[in-house]
Every structure is written in C-alpha cells, then in structure tokens.
Amino acid sequence: MLLAQISDLHLDGTARATERATRVLRHLFDLPRPVDALLVTGDIADHGTEDEYREAAELLADAPFPVLCCPGNHDARPAYRKALLGEEPDTAPINRARLIGDTAILTVDSTVPGRDEGLLARSTLDWIDTTLAELPSGTAALIAFHHPPVALHHPMPDGYSLQRPEDLAALLDAHPEVAAVLTGHAHTAAATGFAGRPLLVGPAVTWTLQLPWESEDFVGRDQPPGLAYHVLDDARRLTTHYRVVP
C-alpha cells in the first residue's frame, strides 16, 4: 500500500496558503502512478471557519484517490463536520476508519477544544480498541492523529504534544496488528518510535519548523512545503520517503 501524507495546511484565506496547498495537491494529483490514499493529519484550517473548510473541500475534490483527514488543534469540530465532511455540526470527537486494500487506517481526533495540546479522550481510546478488535484476521492497521506522543526536541511542538501518551501505549500492547503511528503538528519531518512501533511525523505545507541548532527563528516560511510517502509491504514493514515540492 502506498499512502501519501500531508499536514498543517493552515488555510486562512490568503493567497500564500492557497498557493502552497494547491502546489502540493497538484503534485500528488499528477503522479504517474496514483497513491492508494492521501492522509491529511490536521490543522487543515487556521481559524476553524466554515469558509476555510469549504476551500479545503474544493481543493481536495479532484483527488483521484481516497482522502482521509483528522483534525488538529487549529481545527473546530462543528465547522469541520459541516463544511468539510458534509455532516451535522457537533462537538464530539471525529474518529474514522477506512480500509485501503488490506490495511485499516484509523484517523483519530487528538484535539482538546480551545487548547493547543492534545489528548485522546476515553471515548476515543475505547473506539480505537473496539475498531481494531473488529478488524478481519490478518488486517494490518495504521493509526493517524495530529499531536506527536513523544518529545521531538524542540520547545514549540514539545510544549503542545499529546498528553497521557501512556494510555495509547497500553492499548497498542494488545494490538500487534498496528504497524505504525503517523502524526503531524510539529511542522517538521521526523522519524522516531512509540510503543515499539515506528512513529512518523509528517512535514507541514504552510511553513517548516527550524530546529534550535539551525536558527533562532523557528518559523521557516521560505522553505518549500513537504509531504511523505509511506509504503507498507506484506511483512507490515513501513518505509517512508520524505519530499519537498519546489
């Protein structure tokens, strides 16, 4: 399975945000071989307005493959549901599961309304547990959400990371079918581990995090937008390639 990942579009009505998102999506739409699905790991909107989600829906409408999204801390659940998903607006966590080939991809809501740090609510953890338990035998799974559950060694993302990651780690101990965890939020491509599995952090479309040893200014607005390609093989080995789109 070939999965593309983008993150942190921060659509805000400006020409800059629209151009960067359009550039990345056009690159993906024009690939010689289409990916099997596109994963968007949160902060789709910058202010959580319906207009921002309508723009996102228009940009994604021409995708020649399934698009799987989860919210980030800049997103607002009611507007996200109404303008992006076409559902009745409410404030409940937005959790979805989609089977892509022989792989289940769980897009999970790690947001806490009104706050920047993340947390998997007990109802969300129960949903993950039940959804994984009900998968057909032999099905691999990937779990995607916005907030990284480990330190990335920069004060910005580490100050607003996933709280109580041990809750998810304990759940994953009972689910060996989960091959990897995929997140966004940090605005930097990163690879590490969590609960004995690969943890891959997708780069941002809007701007790139500059690390403390690179610059005193952590916002790299002039760097090109990035994306990730995740290849999951029959042995449940995940290989990730990061790219920028000039």
GROMACS .gro file of C-alpha atoms in nm:
model
  246
    1MET     CA    1   0.000   0.000   0.000
    2LEU     CA    2   0.124   0.347  -0.095
    3LEU     CA    3  -0.003   0.625   0.131
    4ALA     CA    4   0.078   0.994   0.084
    5GLN     CA    5   0.067   1.222   0.388
    6ILE     CA    6   0.040   1.599   0.411
    7SER     CA    7  -0.020   1.804   0.722
    8ASP     CA    8  -0.077   2.151   0.861
    9LEU     CA    9  -0.217   2.334   0.559
   10HIS     CA   10  -0.343   2.621   0.779
   11LEU     CA   11  -0.575   2.750   0.510
   12ASP     CA   12  -0.664   3.104   0.611
   13GLY     CA   13  -0.798   3.274   0.300
   14THR     CA   14  -0.462   3.416   0.197
   15ALA     CA   15  -0.312   3.365  -0.147
   16ARG     CA   16   0.005   3.224   0.010
   17ALA     CA   17  -0.171   2.941   0.196
   18THR     CA   18  -0.387   2.857  -0.105
   19GLU     CA   19  -0.089   2.851  -0.343
   20ARG     CA   20   0.118   2.621  -0.123
   21ALA     CA   21  -0.168   2.377  -0.069
   22THR     CA   22  -0.256   2.381  -0.439
   23ARG     CA   23   0.107   2.319  -0.534
   24VAL     CA   24   0.135   2.009  -0.316
   25LEU     CA   25  -0.201   1.867  -0.419
   26ARG     CA   26  -0.134   1.923  -0.788
   27HIS     CA   27   0.197   1.740  -0.746
   28LEU     CA   28   0.011   1.444  -0.593
   29PHE     CA   29  -0.274   1.450  -0.843
   30ASP     CA   30  -0.026   1.442  -1.135
   31LEU     CA   31   0.185   1.147  -1.017
   32PRO     CA   32   0.248   0.889  -1.291
   33ARG     CA   33   0.116   0.621  -1.054
   34PRO     CA   34  -0.158   0.738  -0.817
   35VAL     CA   35  -0.114   0.673  -0.449
   36ASP     CA   36  -0.369   0.444  -0.284
   37ALA     CA   37  -0.486   0.719  -0.048
   38LEU     CA   38  -0.397   1.063   0.087
   39LEU     CA   39  -0.377   1.124   0.463
   40VAL     CA   40  -0.415   1.479   0.596
   41THR     CA   41  -0.306   1.495   0.961
   42GLY     CA   42  -0.475   1.806   1.092
   43ASP     CA   43  -0.463   2.184   1.108
   44ILE     CA   44  -0.643   2.192   0.776
   45ALA     CA   45  -0.786   2.533   0.867
   46ASP     CA   46  -0.604   2.809   1.051
   47HIS     CA   47  -0.901   2.965   1.231
   48GLY     CA   48  -1.153   2.682   1.210
   49THR     CA   49  -1.406   2.873   0.999
   50GLU     CA   50  -1.654   2.720   0.756
   51ASP     CA   51  -1.504   2.923   0.470
   52GLU     CA   52  -1.162   2.766   0.534
   53TYR     CA   53  -1.311   2.415   0.526
   54ARG     CA   54  -1.508   2.492   0.211
   55GLU     CA   55  -1.181   2.591   0.046
   56ALA     CA   56  -1.020   2.267   0.167
   57ALA     CA   57  -1.312   2.066   0.030
   58GLU     CA   58  -1.278   2.238  -0.309
   59LEU     CA   59  -0.902   2.175  -0.322
   60LEU     CA   60  -0.946   1.808  -0.236
   61ALA     CA   61  -1.247   1.746  -0.458
   62ASP     CA   62  -1.039   1.649  -0.764
   63ALA     CA   63  -0.831   1.389  -0.581
   64PRO     CA   64  -0.815   1.067  -0.786
   65PHE     CA   65  -0.782   0.862  -0.467
   66PRO     CA   66  -0.948   0.847  -0.122
   67VAL     CA   67  -0.869   1.136   0.113
   68LEU     CA   68  -0.855   1.060   0.486
   69CYS     CA   69  -0.845   1.351   0.731
   70CYS     CA   70  -0.820   1.408   1.104
   71PRO     CA   71  -0.843   1.740   1.292
   72GLY     CA   72  -0.566   1.940   1.457
   73ASN     CA   73  -0.562   2.199   1.732
   74HIS     CA   74  -0.643   2.483   1.488
   75ASP     CA   75  -0.948   2.296   1.363
   76ALA     CA   76  -1.300   2.336   1.502
   77ARG     CA   77  -1.515   2.024   1.513
   78PRO     CA   78  -1.858   2.177   1.424
   79ALA     CA   79  -1.733   2.371   1.120
   80TYR     CA   80  -1.506   2.081   1.017
   81ARG     CA   81  -1.801   1.842   1.020
   82LYS     CA   82  -2.036   2.076   0.836
   83ALA     CA   83  -1.817   2.227   0.563
   84LEU     CA   84  -1.556   1.954   0.507
   85LEU     CA   85  -1.744   1.633   0.584
   86GLY     CA   86  -2.097   1.744   0.495
   87GLU     CA   87  -2.231   1.626   0.830
   88GLU     CA   88  -2.440   1.782   1.102
   89PRO     CA   89  -2.217   2.004   1.318
   90ASP     CA   90  -2.144   1.887   1.671
   91THR     CA   91  -1.856   1.884   1.918
   92ALA     CA   92  -1.796   1.508   1.953
   93PRO     CA   93  -1.450   1.369   1.861
   94ILE     CA   94  -1.412   1.295   1.490
   95ASN     CA   95  -1.286   0.937   1.456
   96ARG     CA   96  -1.300   0.738   1.133
   97ALA     CA   97  -1.170   0.405   0.998
   98ARG     CA   98  -1.116   0.322   0.631
   99LEU     CA   99  -0.996   0.002   0.470
  100ILE     CA  100  -0.744   0.074   0.194
  101GLY     CA  101  -0.665  -0.256   0.029
  102ASP     CA  102  -0.575  -0.488   0.315
  103THR     CA  103  -0.484  -0.206   0.556
  104ALA     CA  104  -0.713  -0.028   0.800
  105ILE     CA  105  -0.629   0.338   0.851
  106LEU     CA  106  -0.772   0.490   1.169
  107THR     CA  107  -0.789   0.871   1.162
  108VAL     CA  108  -0.824   0.978   1.523
  109ASP     CA  109  -0.919   1.305   1.693
  110SER     CA  110  -0.648   1.407   1.940
  111THR     CA  111  -0.774   1.764   1.984
  112VAL     CA  112  -0.893   1.935   2.300
  113PRO     CA  113  -1.133   2.216   2.202
  114GLY     CA  114  -0.990   2.554   2.298
  115ARG     CA  115  -0.642   2.420   2.377
  116ASP     CA  116  -0.326   2.353   2.175
  117GLU     CA  117  -0.205   2.034   2.346
  118GLY     CA  118  -0.358   1.700   2.253
  119LEU     CA  119  -0.537   1.424   2.441
  120LEU     CA  120  -0.709   1.104   2.335
  121ALA     CA  121  -1.043   1.106   2.518
  122ARG     CA  122  -1.153   0.788   2.688
  123SER     CA  123  -1.431   0.752   2.430
  124THR     CA  124  -1.170   0.777   2.154
  125LEU     CA  125  -0.943   0.519   2.315
  126ASP     CA  126  -1.242   0.285   2.350
  127TRP     CA  127  -1.328   0.343   1.983
  128ILE     CA  128  -0.971   0.259   1.876
  129ASP     CA  129  -0.973  -0.058   2.085
  130THR     CA  130  -1.311  -0.174   1.952
  131THR     CA  131  -1.232  -0.084   1.591
  132LEU     CA  132  -0.904  -0.274   1.595
  133ALA     CA  133  -1.061  -0.575   1.767
  134GLU     CA  134  -1.328  -0.597   1.496
  135LEU     CA  135  -1.086  -0.599   1.202
  136PRO     CA  136  -1.075  -0.914   0.993
  137SER     CA  137  -0.795  -1.153   1.087
  138GLY     CA  138  -0.469  -1.064   0.914
  139THR     CA  139  -0.556  -0.698   0.858
  140ALA     CA  140  -0.274  -0.452   0.921
  141ALA     CA  141  -0.354  -0.112   1.070
  142LEU     CA  142  -0.210   0.237   1.084
  143ILE     CA  143  -0.319   0.496   1.342
  144ALA     CA  144  -0.304   0.864   1.248
  145PHE     CA  145  -0.369   1.172   1.460
  146HIS     CA  146  -0.233   1.524   1.495
  147HIS     CA  147  -0.021   1.552   1.812
  148PRO     CA  148   0.307   1.355   1.842
  149PRO     CA  149   0.308   1.140   2.156
  150VAL     CA  150   0.684   1.176   2.216
  151ALA     CA  151   0.932   1.462   2.254
  152LEU     CA  152   1.081   1.592   1.929
  153HIS     CA  153   1.345   1.810   2.099
  154HIS     CA  154   1.206   2.150   2.010
  155PRO     CA  155   1.020   2.362   2.268
  156MET     CA  156   0.736   2.454   2.033
  157PRO     CA  157   0.590   2.109   1.949
  158ASP     CA  158   0.707   1.962   2.279
  159GLY     CA  159   0.507   2.226   2.463
  160TYR     CA  160   0.184   2.117   2.292
  161SER     CA  161   0.225   1.744   2.246
  162LEU     CA  162  -0.012   1.457   2.322
  163GLN     CA  163  -0.087   1.433   2.693
  164ARG     CA  164  -0.105   1.093   2.863
  165PRO     CA  165   0.059   0.901   2.576
  166GLU     CA  166   0.087   0.602   2.809
  167ASP     CA  167  -0.287   0.543   2.763
  168LEU     CA  168  -0.238   0.479   2.392
  169ALA     CA  169   0.082   0.281   2.450
  170ALA     CA  170  -0.102   0.044   2.685
  171LEU     CA  171  -0.380  -0.003   2.431
  172LEU     CA  172  -0.134  -0.078   2.150
  173ASP     CA  173   0.026  -0.353   2.358
  174ALA     CA  174  -0.289  -0.556   2.292
  175HIS     CA  175  -0.296  -0.483   1.918
  176PRO     CA  176   0.007  -0.615   1.728
  177GLU     CA  177  -0.177  -0.551   1.401
  178VAL     CA  178  -0.089  -0.178   1.432
  179ALA     CA  179   0.221  -0.133   1.216
  180ALA     CA  180   0.293   0.235   1.283
  181VAL     CA  181   0.166   0.567   1.418
  182LEU     CA  182   0.151   0.876   1.192
  183THR     CA  183   0.116   1.235   1.316
  184GLY     CA  184   0.157   1.598   1.214
  185HIS     CA  185   0.157   1.919   1.424
  186ALA     CA  186   0.534   1.967   1.453
  187HIS     CA  187   0.587   2.123   1.107
  188THR     CA  188   0.897   1.910   1.057
  189ALA     CA  189   0.959   1.570   0.903
  190ALA     CA  190   1.073   1.339   1.182
  191ALA     CA  191   1.115   0.967   1.241
  192THR     CA  192   1.124   0.806   1.584
  193GLY     CA  193   0.945   0.531   1.775
  194PHE     CA  194   0.648   0.489   2.007
  195ALA     CA  195   0.518   0.179   2.187
  196GLY     CA  196   0.761  -0.041   1.996
  197ARG     CA  197   0.647   0.088   1.656
  198PRO     CA  198   0.765   0.345   1.405
  199LEU     CA  199   0.634   0.695   1.470
  200LEU     CA  200   0.648   0.910   1.155
  201VAL     CA  201   0.579   1.283   1.174
  202GLY     CA  202   0.468   1.448   0.852
  203PRO     CA  203   0.613   1.781   0.740
  204ALA     CA  204   0.392   2.088   0.704
  205VAL     CA  205   0.255   2.254   0.395
  206THR     CA  206   0.239   2.606   0.541
  207TRP     CA  207   0.587   2.653   0.698
  208THR     CA  208   0.875   2.441   0.828
  209LEU     CA  209   0.996   2.424   1.187
  210GLN     CA  210   1.361   2.525   1.216
  211LEU     CA  211   1.534   2.339   1.496
  212PRO     CA  212   1.728   2.512   1.776
  213TRP     CA  213   2.066   2.426   1.621
  214GLU     CA  214   1.953   2.561   1.281
  215SER     CA  215   1.812   2.903   1.365
  216GLU     CA  216   1.691   3.122   1.649
  217ASP     CA  217   1.378   3.185   1.441
  218PHE     CA  218   1.178   2.863   1.450
  219VAL     CA  219   0.943   2.957   1.162
  220GLY     CA  220   1.093   2.879   0.821
  221ARG     CA  221   0.842   3.044   0.589
  222ASP     CA  222   1.070   3.037   0.286
  223GLN     CA  223   1.124   2.661   0.286
  224PRO     CA  224   0.913   2.463   0.038
  225PRO     CA  225   0.613   2.259   0.151
  226GLY     CA  226   0.673   1.893   0.228
  227LEU     CA  227   0.498   1.560   0.212
  228ALA     CA  228   0.562   1.195   0.299
  229TYR     CA  229   0.515   0.871   0.110
  230HIS     CA  230   0.456   0.565   0.331
  231VAL     CA  231   0.492   0.220   0.177
  232LEU     CA  232   0.351  -0.069   0.383
  233ASP     CA  233   0.457  -0.410   0.250
  234ASP     CA  234   0.322  -0.759   0.306
  235ALA     CA  235   0.555  -0.807   0.604
  236ARG     CA  236   0.399  -0.499   0.771
  237ARG     CA  237   0.726  -0.313   0.726
  238LEU     CA  238   0.670   0.059   0.678
  239THR     CA  239   0.915   0.252   0.461
  240THR     CA  240   0.883   0.631   0.450
  241HIS     CA  241   1.020   0.875   0.192
  242TYR     CA  242   1.003   1.249   0.258
  243ARG     CA  243   0.984   1.500  -0.026
  244VAL     CA  244   0.959   1.875  -0.074
  245VAL     CA  245   0.761   2.037  -0.355
  246PRO     CA  246   0.959   2.333  -0.500
   0.00000   0.00000   0.00000
